[in-house]
Coordinates of N, CA and C in Angstrom, one line a residue:
W7 N 86.7 13.4 22.0 CA 87.2 13.8 22.5 C 88.4 14.6 24.0
G8 N 87.1 13.8 24.9 CA 87.7 13.8 26.4 C 87.8 14.1 27.0
S9 N 88.2 14.3 28.4 CA 88.7 14.9 29.5 C 89.0 16.2 28.8
P10 N 89.4 18.2 29.2 CA 89.3 19.3 29.0 C 90.1 19.3 30.3
Y11 N 90.5 18.2 30.5 CA 91.7 18.9 31.3 C 93.6 17.9 31.5
S12 N 92.8 16.5 30.7 CA 93.7 15.5 30.8 C 94.1 16.1 29.4
A13 N 93.7 17.0 28.3 CA 95.0 17.0 26.5 C 95.1 19.2 27.4
G14 N 96.8 19.0 27.0 CA 97.5 20.8 26.8 C 96.0 20.9 25.2
P15 N 96.4 23.0 25.4 CA 95.9 22.7 24.6 C 95.6 22.9 23.1
F16 N 97.3 22.7 22.4 CA 97.5 22.3 21.1 C 97.4 20.8 21.2
A17 N 96.7 19.6 21.8 CA 96.3 17.9 21.4 C 94.5 18.6 21.4
M18 N 93.9 19.4 21.8 CA 92.5 20.3 22.0 C 92.7 19.9 19.5
M19 N 93.9 21.3 20.1 CA 93.2 22.2 18.8 C 93.3 20.9 17.5
R20 N 94.7 19.9 18.0 CA 94.6 19.0 17.4 C 93.3 18.0 16.5
E21 N 92.3 18.1 17.8 CA 91.3 17.2 18.4 C 90.4 17.9 16.8
M22 N 90.6 19.1 17.1 CA 89.2 19.8 16.7 C 89.3 19.9 15.7
S23 N 91.0 20.2 15.0 CA 91.0 20.2 13.6 C 90.8 18.9 12.6
E24 N 90.9 18.1 13.8 CA 90.4 16.8 13.2 C 89.3 16.4 12.6
E25 N 89.2 16.7 13.8 CA 86.6 16.4 13.8 C 86.3 18.1 12.4
L26 N 86.7 18.9 13.0 CA 86.3 19.8 11.1 C 87.0 19.6 9.9
N27 N 87.8 18.9 9.5 CA 88.3 18.6 8.2 C 87.7 16.2 7.9
R28 N 87.5 15.9 9.3 CA 86.4 15.0 8.7 C 84.8 15.4 8.7
V29 N 84.2 16.3 8.8 CA 83.7 16.5 8.6 C 83.4 17.3 7.9
F30 N 84.0 18.0 7.0 CA 84.1 18.5 5.3 C 84.3 18.0 4.6
R31 N 85.3 16.9 5.1 CA 85.6 16.4 3.7 C 84.5 15.4 3.9
G32 N 83.2 14.7 4.0 CA 82.7 13.9 4.1 C 82.7 11.9 4.3
P33 N 81.9 11.8 3.7 CA 82.6 9.5 3.8 C 83.0 9.7 2.6
T34 N 84.6 9.0 3.6 CA 85.1 8.1 2.5 C 84.9 6.2 2.2
T35 N 85.5 6.2 1.6 CA 85.7 4.8 1.8 C 86.6 4.9 0.3
G36 N 86.3 3.4 0.4 CA 88.5 2.4 -0.5 C 87.6 2.6 -1.6
E37 N 87.3 3.8 -2.5 CA 86.4 3.6 -3.7 C 86.5 5.1 -4.1
A38 N 86.2 6.0 -5.0 CA 85.7 7.3 -5.5 C 85.0 7.2 -5.9
E39 N 83.6 8.3 -5.2 CA 82.5 8.0 -4.5 C 81.9 9.3 -6.0
M40 N 80.8 9.6 -6.7 CA 80.2 10.5 -7.4 C 79.9 11.3 -6.1
Q41 N 80.7 12.1 -6.8 CA 80.0 13.4 -5.1 C 79.5 14.7 -6.7
A42 N 78.5 15.6 -6.2 CA 78.6 16.9 -6.4 C 80.4 17.9 -6.6
W43 N 80.5 18.0 -7.7 CA 81.7 19.6 -7.4 C 81.2 20.0 -8.5
A44 N 82.7 21.4 -8.2 CA 82.0 22.4 -9.5 C 84.1 23.4 -9.5
P45 N 84.1 23.1 -11.6 CA 85.2 23.3 -11.4 C 85.7 24.8 -11.1
T46 N 87.0 25.3 -10.9 CA 87.0 26.6 -10.6 C 86.9 27.3 -11.5
V47 N 87.0 28.4 -11.8 CA 86.7 29.3 -12.4 C 87.1 30.8 -12.1
D48 N 87.5 31.6 -13.2 CA 88.4 32.4 -12.8 C 87.9 33.6 -14.0
I49 N 87.1 34.7 -13.4 CA 86.7 35.3 -14.6 C 87.4 37.3 -14.6
S50 N 87.2 37.5 -15.4 CA 88.3 39.1 -15.4 C 87.6 39.3 -17.3
R51 N 88.1 41.3 -16.8 CA 87.1 42.1 -17.4 C 88.6 42.3 -18.5
C52 N 89.1 42.3 -19.7 CA 90.3 42.6 -20.6 C 89.5 43.1 -21.8
N53 N 89.4 44.4 -22.4 CA 90.1 44.4 -23.7 C 88.5 44.7 -24.2
G54 N 88.4 44.8 -23.5 CA 86.4 45.2 -23.9 C 85.9 44.2 -24.5
S55 N 86.2 42.9 -23.3 CA 84.9 41.6 -23.4 C 85.4 40.7 -21.8
F56 N 84.6 39.9 -21.7 CA 84.9 39.4 -20.4 C 85.3 37.8 -20.0
L57 N 86.0 37.5 -20.1 CA 86.9 36.5 -20.3 C 86.7 35.7 -19.1
V58 N 86.0 34.5 -19.0 CA 85.5 33.0 -18.5 C 86.5 32.2 -18.5
S59 N 87.4 31.3 -17.6 CA 87.8 30.7 -17.3 C 87.8 29.6 -16.6
A60 N 88.3 28.1 -17.2 CA 87.7 26.8 -16.2 C 88.5 25.9 -16.3
E61 N 89.0 25.9 -15.1 CA 89.6 24.4 -15.5 C 89.0 23.3 -15.2
L62 N 89.5 22.6 -16.1 CA 88.8 21.2 -16.9 C 89.5 19.5 -16.9
P63 N 90.5 20.0 -16.2 CA 90.9 18.5 -16.5 C 90.3 17.6 -16.4
G64 N 91.1 16.8 -17.6 CA 90.7 15.4 -17.4 C 88.8 15.6 -18.9
L65 N 88.8 16.6 -18.7 CA 87.7 16.7 -19.5 C 87.8 16.9 -21.2
N66 N 87.1 16.5 -22.3 CA 86.7 16.8 -23.9 C 85.7 18.0 -23.8
K67 N 85.2 18.0 -25.4 CA 84.0 19.2 -25.8 C 83.2 18.0 -25.5
E68 N 83.3 17.0 -25.3 CA 82.0 16.0 -25.5 C 81.5 15.5 -24.0
N69 N 81.9 16.5 -23.2 CA 81.7 16.1 -21.7 C 81.4 17.0 -21.4
L70 N 81.1 18.6 -22.1 CA 80.9 19.5 -21.5 C 79.5 19.9 -22.7
K71 N 78.7 21.3 -21.7 CA 77.3 21.9 -22.2 C 77.4 23.1 -22.4
L72 N 77.8 23.8 -22.8 CA 78.4 25.6 -22.6 C 76.8 26.2 -23.2
E73 N 76.0 26.5 -22.2 CA 75.0 27.6 -22.8 C 75.0 29.2 -23.3
V74 N 74.0 29.5 -23.5 CA 74.7 30.7 -22.4 C 72.3 31.9 -23.3
T75 N 72.1 32.3 -22.1 CA 71.0 32.7 -21.9 C 71.3 34.7 -22.3
D76 N 69.7 35.6 -21.4 CA 70.2 36.8 -21.6 C 71.2 36.9 -20.8
D77 N 71.2 36.8 -19.7 CA 72.2 36.5 -18.4 C 73.4 36.0 -18.2
A78 N 73.6 35.1 -18.5 CA 74.0 33.7 -17.2 C 74.9 33.4 -19.2
L79 N 75.9 32.8 -18.1 CA 76.8 31.3 -19.2 C 76.7 29.7 -18.2
I80 N 76.2 29.3 -18.9 CA 75.5 27.8 -17.9 C 77.0 27.0 -18.7
L81 N 77.4 26.0 -17.6 CA 78.8 25.0 -18.2 C 78.3 24.3 -17.4
E82 N 77.9 23.4 -18.2 CA 77.4 21.8 -17.1 C 78.0 20.7 -18.2
G83 N 77.9 19.2 -17.5 CA 78.9 18.8 -17.7 C 78.8 17.6 -17.1
D84 N 80.1 16.5 -17.1 CA 80.0 15.4 -16.3 C 81.6 14.6 -16.6
R85 N 82.2 14.0 -15.2 CA 83.3 13.6 -15.5 C 83.4 12.4 -14.7
A86 N 83.9 11.1 -15.4 CA 83.7 9.8 -14.1 C 84.8 9.7 -13.8
P87 N 84.5 9.0 -13.2 CA 85.1 8.2 -12.7 C 86.9 7.1 -13.0
E88 N 87.7 6.9 -12.5 CA 89.2 6.7 -13.8 C 89.2 5.2 -12.7
H89 N 89.1 4.1 -13.3 CA 88.8 2.9 -12.3 C 90.6 2.6 -13.1
K90 N 90.7 2.2 -11.9 CA 92.0 1.8 -11.7 C 92.1 0.4 -10.8
A91 N 93.0 -0.8 -11.1 CA 93.5 -1.1 -9.9 C 94.5 -1.6 -9.8
D92 N 95.2 -1.8 -8.9 CA 96.5 -1.4 -7.8 C 97.0 -2.4 -6.7
H93 N 96.3 -3.5 -7.0 CA 96.8 -5.0 -5.8 C 97.8 -5.4 -5.6
E94 N 99.1 -4.5 -5.3 CA 100.4 -3.4 -4.8 C 100.7 -3.2 -4.0
G95 N 99.4 -1.7 -3.3 CA 99.9 -1.5 -2.6 C 98.6 -0.5 -2.8
Y96 N 98.9 0.4 -1.8 CA 97.7 1.8 -1.0 C 97.5 2.7 -2.0
H97 N 96.8 3.1 -3.0 CA 96.7 4.3 -2.9 C 95.2 4.9 -2.8
R98 N 95.5 6.1 -3.0 CA 94.7 7.4 -2.6 C 94.2 7.8 -3.4
W99 N 92.4 8.7 -4.2 CA 92.7 9.3 -4.9 C 91.8 10.3 -4.9
E100 N 92.3 12.1 -4.4 CA 90.9 12.4 -4.2 C 90.7 13.8 -5.4
R101 N 90.6 12.7 -6.6 CA 90.1 13.6 -7.4 C 88.1 13.8 -7.3
N102 N 87.8 15.0 -7.3 CA 86.4 15.1 -7.8 C 85.9 15.0 -8.6
Y103 N 84.4 13.8 -9.0 CA 83.8 13.6 -10.0 C 82.1 13.1 -10.4
G104 N 81.3 13.2 -10.9 CA 80.0 14.1 -11.4 C 80.0 15.1 -12.2
H105 N 78.2 14.8 -11.7 CA 77.8 16.1 -12.4 C 78.4 17.2 -12.1
F106 N 78.5 18.2 -13.2 CA 78.6 19.9 -12.5 C 77.9 20.7 -13.0
Y107 N 77.6 21.1 -12.8 CA 76.7 23.0 -13.5 C 76.3 24.0 -12.6
R108 N 77.1 25.0 -13.8 CA 77.9 26.4 -12.8 C 76.9 27.6 -13.8
S109 N 76.5 28.3 -13.1 CA 75.2 29.4 -14.0 C 76.4 30.4 -13.7
L110 N 77.0 31.6 -14.7 CA 78.3 32.5 -14.1 C 76.8 33.7 -15.0
P111 N 76.1 35.1 -14.6 CA 75.9 35.8 -14.4 C 76.9 37.1 -15.4
L112 N 76.5 37.0 -16.9 CA 77.2 38.2 -17.8 C 76.6 39.2 -17.4
P113 N 77.8 40.2 -17.4 CA 77.1 41.6 -17.1 C 76.6 42.5 -18.6
E114 N 75.4 43.2 -17.8 CA 74.3 43.8 -19.0 C 74.9 44.4 -20.3
G115 N 74.9 44.2 -21.7 CA 74.9 44.3 -23.0 C 76.0 43.4 -23.6
A116 N 76.0 42.3 -22.6 CA 76.7 41.3 -23.6 C 76.5 41.1 -24.6
K117 N 77.5 40.9 -25.5 CA 77.4 40.2 -26.7 C 77.4 38.7 -27.6
T118 N 76.1 38.3 -26.6 CA 76.4 37.0 -26.3 C 76.0 36.3 -28.2
K119 N 76.3 36.8 -28.8 CA 75.9 35.8 -30.3 C 77.8 36.2 -31.2
E120 N 78.5 37.0 -30.1 CA 79.2 36.7 -30.5 C 81.0 35.8 -29.9
I121 N 80.3 35.4 -28.8 CA 80.4 34.3 -28.6 C 82.0 33.2 -28.6
K122 N 83.3 33.8 -28.7 CA 84.3 32.5 -28.6 C 84.3 32.1 -27.2
A123 N 84.2 29.8 -27.9 CA 84.6 29.0 -26.7 C 85.9 28.6 -27.4
E124 N 87.1 27.6 -26.0 CA 88.4 26.8 -26.6 C 88.6 26.3 -25.4
L125 N 88.8 25.0 -25.6 CA 89.1 23.5 -24.6 C 90.0 23.5 -24.5
K126 N 91.5 23.7 -24.1 CA 92.8 23.2 -24.8 C 93.3 23.6 -22.8
D127 N 93.6 21.9 -22.9 CA 95.4 21.1 -22.5 C 94.1 22.1 -20.8
G128 N 92.8 21.0 -20.8 CA 91.9 20.8 -19.7 C 91.4 22.3 -19.5
V129 N 92.0 22.9 -19.8 CA 91.4 24.6 -19.9 C 90.2 25.3 -20.9
L130 N 89.0 25.6 -19.7 CA 88.3 25.9 -20.9 C 87.8 27.8 -21.2
K131 N 88.6 28.3 -22.4 CA 88.6 29.6 -22.4 C 87.2 30.5 -22.8
V132 N 86.2 31.2 -22.5 CA 85.1 31.7 -22.7 C 84.9 32.9 -22.6
L133 N 85.4 34.0 -24.4 CA 85.0 35.2 -24.7 C 84.2 35.5 -24.9
I134 N 83.8 36.5 -24.4 CA 82.4 37.6 -24.5 C 82.4 38.9 -24.3
P135 N 82.5 39.6 -26.1 CA 82.3 41.3 -25.8 C 81.3 41.8 -24.9
V136 N 81.9 42.5 -24.6 CA 80.6 43.4 -23.6 C 80.6 45.2 -24.4
P137 N 80.5 45.6 -24.1 CA 80.3 47.2 -24.7 C 80.9 48.3 -23.5
E138 N 81.9 48.8 -23.0 CA 82.6 49.4 -22.5 C 81.6 50.2 -21.5
V139 N 81.8 50.8 -20.6 CA 81.1 51.6 -19.4 C 81.5 52.3 -18.6
N140 N 81.3 53.8 -19.3 CA 81.9 54.7 -18.1 C 80.4 55.1 -18.0
K141 N 81.0 55.3 -16.0 CA 80.1 55.8 -15.1 C 81.0 56.5 -15.1
K142 N 80.1 57.0 -14.3 CA 80.2 58.5 -13.9 C 80.8 58.4 -12.3
V143 N 82.4 58.6 -11.4 CA 82.4 58.2 -9.6 C 82.2 59.4 -9.1
R144 N 81.4 60.2 -8.1 CA 81.7 61.1 -7.4 C 82.3 60.4 -5.6
Q145 N 83.8 61.3 -5.2 CA 84.2 61.0 -3.8 C 82.9 61.3 -3.2
I146 N 83.4 60.7 -2.1 CA 82.2 61.1 -0.9 C 83.0 62.0 0.6
P147 N 82.9 63.0 0.7 CA 84.2 63.0 1.6 C 83.3 62.1 2.8
I148 N 84.2 61.9 3.8 CA 83.7 60.8 5.0 C 83.9 62.1 6.4
S149 N 83.4 62.2 7.4 CA 83.4 62.7 7.9 C 83.3 62.5 9.8

């Protein structure tokens, strides 16, 4: 990083930011590497159901395994790297490839025998019926 006195504060901040990006980005090569990745997942509770939406671009149902236990929904699969050769110029691919495994806890009383799943346009939607829970809430005064 050099001497702290030779660069202004903005240059030092830029260097530190670049170094942090390098550390968290991990090793890079000219080819896509097989790295662990996990699809992004949105979870919501709506109309008496637990809805899980997972972004899985480029995957089809043959690349996925969806399982349920008494207390978790398990999403597992593989995404293979695309091999594209273009000798005319430089290309950088920032897609993650490899095996993924997600275990998502289910709410108490989830009706696991009534689960429905659909994969459409790269988005997996899993609908799990759950009973409505009416918990008594009491406000606590703060002194």
